[in-house]
Amino acid sequence: MSLEELAFLALALVAIGTATAALLVRELVHTILWIAIFFVDLSAIYFLLSAPFLGVLQLGVYAGAVTILLLFGIMTTRKRIFSREAVTGIGPVPVALAVVTFIFLASALGELPQSTTAVQSYDPTALSQNLFGPNGPWLLLLGLIMLAGVAGAIYLVREGRE
Amino acid sequence: MTDLSLPGFLALSAALFGIGVFGILTRRNFILLLISIEIAMNAVILNFVYFAAFPAGTSGLSGQSIAVVLVGFAATEVAVGLAIVLALNRLKGTINVARATELKE
Amino acid sequence: MSVSSFAGPFVPELVLLAGTLLIFLLDVLKVRRIELTGGIAVAATLAALGVVVADLGFAPLAFLATVPASQIDVAPAAGAAPLFAFTSFGLVFQAIFLLATFFVALASVSRPSDERGAPIFYGLLLLATIGMLLVAIASDLIFLLLAIEVVSIASYLLVAYTRKDVRGLEAAMKFFVIGALSTVLSFFGASLLFGAYGTTNLYLIRAAGTAVGYPVLVLLGYGFLIAGLAFKVTLVPFHAWAVDVYDGAPDDVSAFLAGGTKKIGVFAFFLVFLGPVLAVGAVGSSGYGLFGGSVALGASFQITLGALAVVTMTVGNVLALLQKEMKRMLAYSSISQAGYMLIGIAIGTAPALGGATLQVFAHVLMKTGAFLVVGAAAAIGVGPLIDDWRGLGLKRPLLGVSFALMLLSLAGVPLTIGFVSKFVLFSAAVDAQGWFIWLAVAGLLNSALSVFYYARVLKVMFFDAAPAPAGAPAGSVVGGAGPPALPLGGIGYGRAASLAIIAALIVAFGIYPQAVLGAIQSAAYHFVTVGA
Amino acid sequence: MLPLISIVLATLLLGTVGTFLAGSRARWVALGTSAVFLAEVALLLASYPGWPGYSSSLVPGFSDTETYSWISVAWLHVDYAVGVDGISLIFILLTAILQVATVVYSWGETHRPAGYFGLVLLTCLGCFGVFVALDVLLFFLFWEAVLVPMFFLIGYWGGPNRRYAALKFFIYTHVASIVMLVGLLALVFYSGATSLDFSAVYAAAGNLAPVVQTFLFLALFFGFAVKFPVVPFHTWLPDAHVEAPTGGSVLLAGLLLKLGGYGLIRWAVEVLPHGFHSAQPLLFLIAFITIVWGSVLSLAQRDLKRLVAYSSINHMGIVLLAIALDSSLGLLAAVLLMFAHGIVSGLLFMASGSVHHQYGTRDISSLGGITPSAPALSTMIMAGSLASLGLPALISFPAEFTAFLATWNGLGYWVLIPLVVLVVTAGFYLWMMQRMLFGEKKGVPLDVHDVPWYEGAGMGLLVALTVLFGILPSLLVNVIVNSPIRGWPGT
Amino acid sequence: MIVGFAGTRLGRLEWGGWVAVAFSAAAMVLGVLIAVGEAMSPGTYTNVQFTWLHLAPAPGAFPNGFSLVMGTLVDPLSSLMLVVVTVVGFLVMLYSIGYMHHDHGLPRYYAELSLFLASMTGLVLANNLLEFFLFWELVGVCSYFLIGFYYEKPSAASAAKEAFLVTRVGDVLFLLGIFLYFSVYATAGPNGGWAANGFVFVHGASPFLPLPGANTPTLTIAGLLILGGAAGKSAQFPLHVWLPDAMEGPTTVSALIHAATMVAAGVYLLAVASVFLGFTPTDQLAIVAVGGFTAFFAATMAVVHPDIKRVIAYSTISQLGYMVLAIGAGFAMVGLYHLFTHAFFKALLFLAAGSVIHAVGTQDLFKMGGLKKHMRLTAAAFAIGGLALAGIPPFAGFWSKDDILGSVYSVLGTHPDYWPFFLLAFAAVFLTAYYIFRAWFLAFSGDGPRDPSLPTPHEGPWVMQVPLVVLSAMAVVAGLFVFFPGFQNLLLGGAGLPGIPPTFTTTDLALSAVSVGLGAGGIGLAWSLWGNGRVFVLSETSAIQPVRRLLLNRYYFKVGYDWIGLRAVYTISRAADFFDRFVIDGAVRGLERIFAAGSNRLRSIQTGLVSDYAAYVVGGLLALFVMLLIVGPYLLARLGGS
């Protein structure tokens, strides 16, 4: 097993662990901590995959902006930030559904090439040319989504005077 | 360059997706729901990134482009979700989705 | 391709975007009168509709055309991966979408004129419409899904736009959660397909067919895609949100969701599962199933979609049978109607595509109209239960007659567009022969079942005695301060006009369906030919 | 050449709309429409070759045909195509007669008359449409259009259990029409017909493999069998009849049941000979069971309307038998019998309606000796009963006689079954008359008058026609035999 | 042309009766004229009036086409019958004016009676079997109405129903017989066969009988079925039960329909069939058997009955048996001759009985007595009728009845199997004489009514007396008509009719003597038991008491028929009704419940909790995987992967 593979294994285990922990801890603020680690961990995986631009983006948007947004959400909806969630039982059905989903996805593992190959890396310039060139419409669409989202979200959270 | 194999990544994203699904199905706090969705969304982005790194064709560059767009999209989604739930919280005083079951049957 | 080079063909979208921005600008300037913002929206929609219809080649409007005929229904060069393409089929859908928006926008003008949410409502409405128009020209999976997201995000916020309505916000929350989950599913599916095909371009994916190394990945990817799109189309069991959302959302928004945005899912199905589902009869050589064996990929999708269609219409109808609330009954009926449309996709022949499209068109008229009637009824103080509608048909003839026509059309009674669309659709199913005839049988039996609850509403509206007049005068429900009563006994000109137009179209196209069917069918033929 | 059929359709349509809008004067509009309708039908008849005198040199076929393209896309061609042949003319005549009779009979309807008369006219419009349609879609369209007004007639103006009856009627017949529609569509598309026009379908039907024909025939037959109705698909009928208002019952028995027979002749028998022949034993079996079942059950009924309803089942069994024989004589008999049954059952249902109006009950055992207080009503009941049990010089006789003769010709001694049942039929009618009309007065209020003039006039019209066509059946026969039916003279 | 007088149905007012009488008189004149014309120049003529129904020739079924026609045929057979119908009809009409004057519903009465006469005339003149059947049914329904004339009486309504039903059984047999003949003659025979020419009787040279292959089991069965039809109408065993009950109708009706005309239609049918269709030997034996047996069988029941009208009714059945016997033996005209004479004396008997009933208001013989003091004319008329019935010369009955016995006797040599029925018929002569004079003695002789509550009897008005006188005269002389050459022409008929043996004036004298002797003996026995107001009471312990009970209960036939008709069939139909309502219909209701239950069950999954909705989505996703990855491939592999 090569070093890269070992690194991936470790990062993957951390990702799974932090994601699980984020959902299972009973204090929401701890959740935010775990999820932040999760985002950072994924960023590391992107670097491992030779996608540095995405790694940086992940750090900036997810580990930064989204995490803070979530924290903000918690703070505005709670009177006390460090309060525990009520314990909710976890029924067998959701777990089973999640596990079976995983099993179905895992059934595709067998047909993928098993051998290790070199990861293809891309020049960030090529990426930007692709993003703003032929695949430009995706960004335009993202712009429309953001326009709608921002306009609506601002309207919603703004205290009405009526 | 870096040598890795594909199945491990698929297993990771499958696991993350499963965790996300699990969260969506079991968590009642809306913030946790959002986090679950983001975990699953990260599985998606991860998918695009590693499929870009192990392209089925000659180049998987557009996979990375998609990943970039999706990161932006996911952030917007979180903002919208938060806006909705904050408005709901203002009226109901809770963000527990189990308390929002007025509409049923 | 640069941004400026494709601005020309996007005139409808740009018109709508301009309208949106104008409305937001006016909002910032505190000009919020609904007559003005609504007027802008209606005008923009009409203008866009005119352009689209002209693009389709209707001679009287030819001066408006922006997409040269030579660019419509043109197959891409080999290896090219365009993100969007102009097909006459897509243009037909654009026209249908714009029609839905037009009805809603027109009817909404009749809301109280000092409502503060008006600009955001119309802005989001137009933004969603832009998304819908873009769905109709997509030829790339990611483009398609992002366009759908434009609509979705706008829709979540539209459902919540009243800000003060607990039911609306609860609906928005549910809508958002299930919508986000479905988005994840769709993108996950797209990522798997990307992994298997190395591209997200639908032409290339179709061209590759089953000649791909990772068949299970492909099947899983399509499974995720079906699930994600099924959310939009409200297929059972992906439907549960729809009932609560249609119920909780403001009436006009319900109309837009059921009549309008739902159809982008249908078009997405057409696009993704064209022909049907990759290429019909492409036989894989080895183990597609978990248990191996040689199968026809396309046929497997057909069976799956067919089963989904039958389950959807049956469950929708059975659930609607005993529903007591009007909007929820309409919601269930809308779900079952989605099942009919899916029949066309499962069959995948050009006639079936045409039939399903006609059904989409009919459904836009019927369901948009029905929810608008509910809105109008609520505006004059009618309660949410079906029983609250007692005697309304005779008391308010406009509502009564137009609603009766819509329900009869939904039930598939002759001389309405609903009858014609079902007839064409089921004819197409029989025409496809093979086991598809059972889809026709299932659909027809379901339409028989559906007649019950429609007939019940008619009975309540026309046969049962009206309840004793309530203490509150008509129109007092909207706004506690007692806004000035709207013209036409509280219904308002905009709503009345919208309803009248819909009712007239239902009958007109019911009597002479050739007016739309001809265009739809030839578009469907081109779509199948170009896509293959 | 005038587009006569379209004119009739327009007349009925305008009349219906006018009636709906006319409020308390609806009955006048309805009567006017009916009169014009009748006149136009008379014109149609007069212009039809072969009426009133028979001429063997005539070329049979559809006449007064009109065809306009309606829907036309690459794979689907639907026309607005109408026309009549002898068989449809007979049914059209029946429609016109029953419409007039029903409108006159219902003259005293005070409960939302506009709706009532409008729906009556609409029902007749639908039936007329079915009889003239020469295109599959048009046919089905009218076929379905009949259901709606009848549903409302039963559901709104009916008896105490009307909602249940209306729904049941609707389920049964609607499901049946759906199966029929699938059958028709399959017929069109599996045979490769170029359009939904009758002529195209007729021409292409020969391409179908025999097995396919059998399945299609069974699908179509199911659709028609429920309309007929034959055992075991009949249970909607007694309920619908008992609960329906009199006018509804008349149209239901007089016209709607005929749609089944008409459809069977037009579609199943004509177009799918192979399927028809392979299903023939089944048809015979069902027909015999229906004949016996309808008659035996009539005997057990206490409600006058139920009795008449079951006797309808019995008669329609004979019709099915006659059609199933696949002989020209059998078809002739079937058409005649349907016409006869339309008139006679209409009469009997009117009579039972009048009994109900006058005495507040239709329970045979609680009535008795009503003849002295209501001689006219009693006479109508007697006339109807006697006609129904096949008395010569009344309308059913030539029909039943031909039917039995055809049965004898086709099946030999099996004719004994309907013949023996004839005695049972006579039995229950006589028993009913003995207990209800004759004997000592029972349960009859003292101040009962005879039927009002309009009810009497409605019934009287039908009685007169019963006698007229009973004595001169050739008036009908000469029209019928000019139809383009397989195995019919001249085709 | 004759059918035209159905128009009398218009009689609405009090004078309606006179209108009817006038029309029937006109009909009588016409009828007699036709008969006289026929008698003067024997021959036949047919006049087809219109086509009722027509199908052009079609290959396969009817190569010569198919028609039904309506027409008239006058020949000796029909003209003889015509005279009977119109003359008796007129007299009964006239009599009715007096007899019925205090009844309600007279217009109805006259209308029905006129319709009956019209139908009967139509039947007689019918030129084809279908038309025959048509009028046959019509007279049946008129009979139904007239029996039920006193519809307020439950017994009358019931009797009417019974009559209709029993004759309906006969009608069905008749119809089936027509079909059987049709299957033989449809395309064979003159004028392209029956299918082409409409079942028309063809007279004379080429009757159907000699057709090759005609003498087959089919024809035998057809003949038997015709016999069944005739038995229903003419109340022959075993369909005889209705006729005595039919006496619930007015006496005039009994006289006209249930003695003289309609019941004779069955006999007429047999005659017509024997002439135009022919019977096979088996048929003939069956007809002889039915006739002979009925003649005796009915007479036995008449012996004990206390009701004056029913006694006469049984005698009618018995006499009809004679006619049937004659026709069966091959002597159609002899049978008709008896029909002719019988019509007069039986109408006479009924009208006389009617006169009695009119006077005393009861039909029970044991309540009457000594009426001849008050009603001389009636007593005389009844006596004349009785003598004629008993076959005492020179009264009408003697000639015809003796003729029958003689004729049958003459063929006994070739048909020894007729012997028992001949003997039964012969024995019936004795019984006939006995029961009719038993009735006479009970009613007329003695000192006065046995029931003192009866009103003082009196003769009826002139309109009732005239028919009595006329009929009495006819009863005396009708038998002698046979000596007129013209009448002989009628009886001998045209070519091909098996007429009265030319030696009838020298009939076997011994046979006549024995028969007259038997008749006289019967009268004597009656006188010895009942004469002069005596009442013969059979001791309760007598050995023949069971026989008497059996006879009084009419051999329990009616009980049996009622059981079949009411109990058995009704029970079956109730059971079928139960099955229909609960099993067939129950299945439908069950389906409905399933839908409602399904709707409620499904509705409960809409919990309102968004997590559940998400679970449905994921569940659906997994279901899709199962479909796509497992079910779909499996199905396609199974179906051939097309």
mmCIF file of C-alpha atoms in Angstrom, chain C residues 351-352 394 408 413-415 419-420 423-424 426-428 430-431 433-434 437 440-441 444-445 447-448 451-452 455 458-459 462-464 510-514 517-518 521 525, chain D residues 69-76 78 112 119 136-137 140-142 144-145 148 151-152 155-157 163 167 170-171 174-175 178-179 181-182 185-187 189-192 196:
data_model
loop_
_atom_site.group_PDB
_atom_site.id
_atom_site.type_symbol
_atom_site.label_atom_id
_atom_site.label_comp_id
_atom_site.label_asym_id
_atom_site.label_seq_id
_atom_site.Cartn_x
_atom_site.Cartn_y
_atom_site.Cartn_z
ATOM 1 C CA PRO C 351 -46.985 9.497 -30.742
ATOM 2 C CA ALA C 352 -46.701 8.767 -27.049
ATOM 3 C CA LEU C 394 -75.241 28.391 -8.842
ATOM 4 C CA LEU C 408 -64.868 17.608 -16.271
ATOM 5 C CA VAL C 413 -65.220 14.008 -20.244
ATOM 6 C CA PRO C 414 -65.641 14.453 -23.974
ATOM 7 C CA LEU C 415 -65.482 17.848 -25.636
ATOM 8 C CA PHE C 419 -60.628 14.039 -22.942
ATOM 9 C CA VAL C 420 -58.655 14.626 -26.091
ATOM 10 C CA PHE C 423 -57.577 9.803 -25.814
ATOM 11 C CA VAL C 424 -54.469 10.641 -27.783
ATOM 12 C CA PHE C 426 -53.948 6.083 -24.627
ATOM 13 C CA SER C 427 -54.287 5.708 -28.356
ATOM 14 C CA ALA C 428 -50.555 6.121 -28.557
ATOM 15 C CA VAL C 430 -52.274 1.052 -27.878
ATOM 16 C CA ASP C 431 -50.544 2.100 -31.058
ATOM 17 C CA GLN C 433 -48.653 -2.391 -29.107
ATOM 18 C CA GLY C 434 -46.950 -4.988 -26.968
ATOM 19 C CA ILE C 437 -51.736 -1.653 -24.003
ATOM 20 C CA ALA C 440 -53.652 2.264 -21.508
ATOM 21 C CA VAL C 441 -55.974 -0.042 -19.628
ATOM 22 C CA LEU C 444 -58.343 4.331 -18.420
ATOM 23 C CA LEU C 445 -59.460 2.444 -15.371
ATOM 24 C CA SER C 447 -59.605 7.819 -15.131
ATOM 25 C CA ALA C 448 -62.812 5.962 -14.355
ATOM 26 C CA VAL C 451 -64.496 10.498 -12.014
ATOM 27 C CA PHE C 452 -65.870 9.796 -8.564
ATOM 28 C CA ALA C 455 -68.305 14.148 -9.709
ATOM 29 C CA LEU C 458 -69.770 18.852 -8.980
ATOM 30 C CA LYS C 459 -72.554 17.400 -6.913
ATOM 31 C CA PHE C 462 -74.505 22.334 -8.034
ATOM 32 C CA PHE C 463 -76.838 19.977 -6.221
ATOM 33 C CA ASP C 464 -76.386 20.631 -2.556
ATOM 34 C CA GLY C 510 -61.533 20.076 -26.653
ATOM 35 C CA ILE C 511 -63.599 20.682 -29.719
ATOM 36 C CA TYR C 512 -60.759 21.377 -32.086
ATOM 37 C CA PRO C 513 -57.594 19.825 -30.671
ATOM 38 C CA GLN C 514 -55.933 19.865 -34.049
ATOM 39 C CA LEU C 517 -52.007 18.674 -31.543
ATOM 40 C CA GLY C 518 -50.596 19.139 -35.009
ATOM 41 C CA GLN C 521 -46.968 15.918 -32.778
ATOM 42 C CA TYR C 525 -41.377 13.582 -34.198
ATOM 43 C CA SER D 69 -61.255 16.041 -40.867
ATOM 44 C CA TRP D 70 -61.058 16.673 -37.163
ATOM 45 C CA ILE D 71 -57.741 15.526 -35.832
ATOM 46 C CA SER D 72 -55.033 14.651 -38.253
ATOM 47 C CA VAL D 73 -51.461 13.952 -37.251
ATOM 48 C CA ALA D 74 -49.041 11.470 -38.672
ATOM 49 C CA TRP D 75 -50.367 8.463 -36.861
ATOM 50 C CA LEU D 76 -53.839 9.476 -35.857
ATOM 51 C CA VAL D 78 -59.977 11.323 -36.662
ATOM 52 C CA ARG D 112 -85.671 22.266 -11.167
ATOM 53 C CA LEU D 119 -80.562 16.501 -19.110
ATOM 54 C CA VAL D 136 -64.463 5.635 -33.547
ATOM 55 C CA LEU D 137 -63.682 8.713 -31.502
ATOM 56 C CA PHE D 140 -67.001 6.886 -28.105
ATOM 57 C CA LEU D 141 -67.443 10.538 -27.392
ATOM 58 C CA PHE D 142 -71.183 10.349 -27.662
ATOM 59 C CA GLU D 144 -69.625 8.613 -22.915
ATOM 60 C CA ALA D 145 -71.650 11.754 -23.251
ATOM 61 C CA VAL D 148 -73.162 12.117 -17.643
ATOM 62 C CA PHE D 151 -75.846 10.088 -13.858
ATOM 63 C CA PHE D 152 -77.278 13.407 -12.843
ATOM 64 C CA GLY D 155 -78.499 11.196 -8.761
ATOM 65 C CA TYR D 156 -80.577 14.308 -8.499
ATOM 66 C CA TRP D 157 -84.136 13.476 -9.372
ATOM 67 C CA ARG D 163 -76.769 8.373 -4.906
ATOM 68 C CA LEU D 167 -72.700 5.779 -8.678
ATOM 69 C CA PHE D 170 -71.676 5.067 -13.414
ATOM 70 C CA ILE D 171 -69.033 2.593 -12.245
ATOM 71 C CA HIS D 174 -67.976 3.658 -17.321
ATOM 72 C CA VAL D 175 -65.639 0.777 -16.651
ATOM 73 C CA ILE D 178 -63.281 1.936 -20.969
ATOM 74 C CA VAL D 179 -62.709 -1.688 -21.777
ATOM 75 C CA LEU D 181 -62.464 1.904 -25.797
ATOM 76 C CA VAL D 182 -59.307 -0.119 -25.342
ATOM 77 C CA LEU D 185 -58.307 1.434 -30.095
ATOM 78 C CA ALA D 186 -56.621 -1.913 -30.323
ATOM 79 C CA LEU D 187 -58.885 -2.710 -33.216
ATOM 80 C CA PHE D 189 -54.105 0.221 -34.283
ATOM 81 C CA TYR D 190 -53.555 -3.503 -34.425
ATOM 82 C CA SER D 191 -55.311 -3.759 -37.725
ATOM 83 C CA GLY D 192 -53.270 -0.940 -39.176
ATOM 84 C CA LEU D 196 -60.461 6.029 -37.087
#
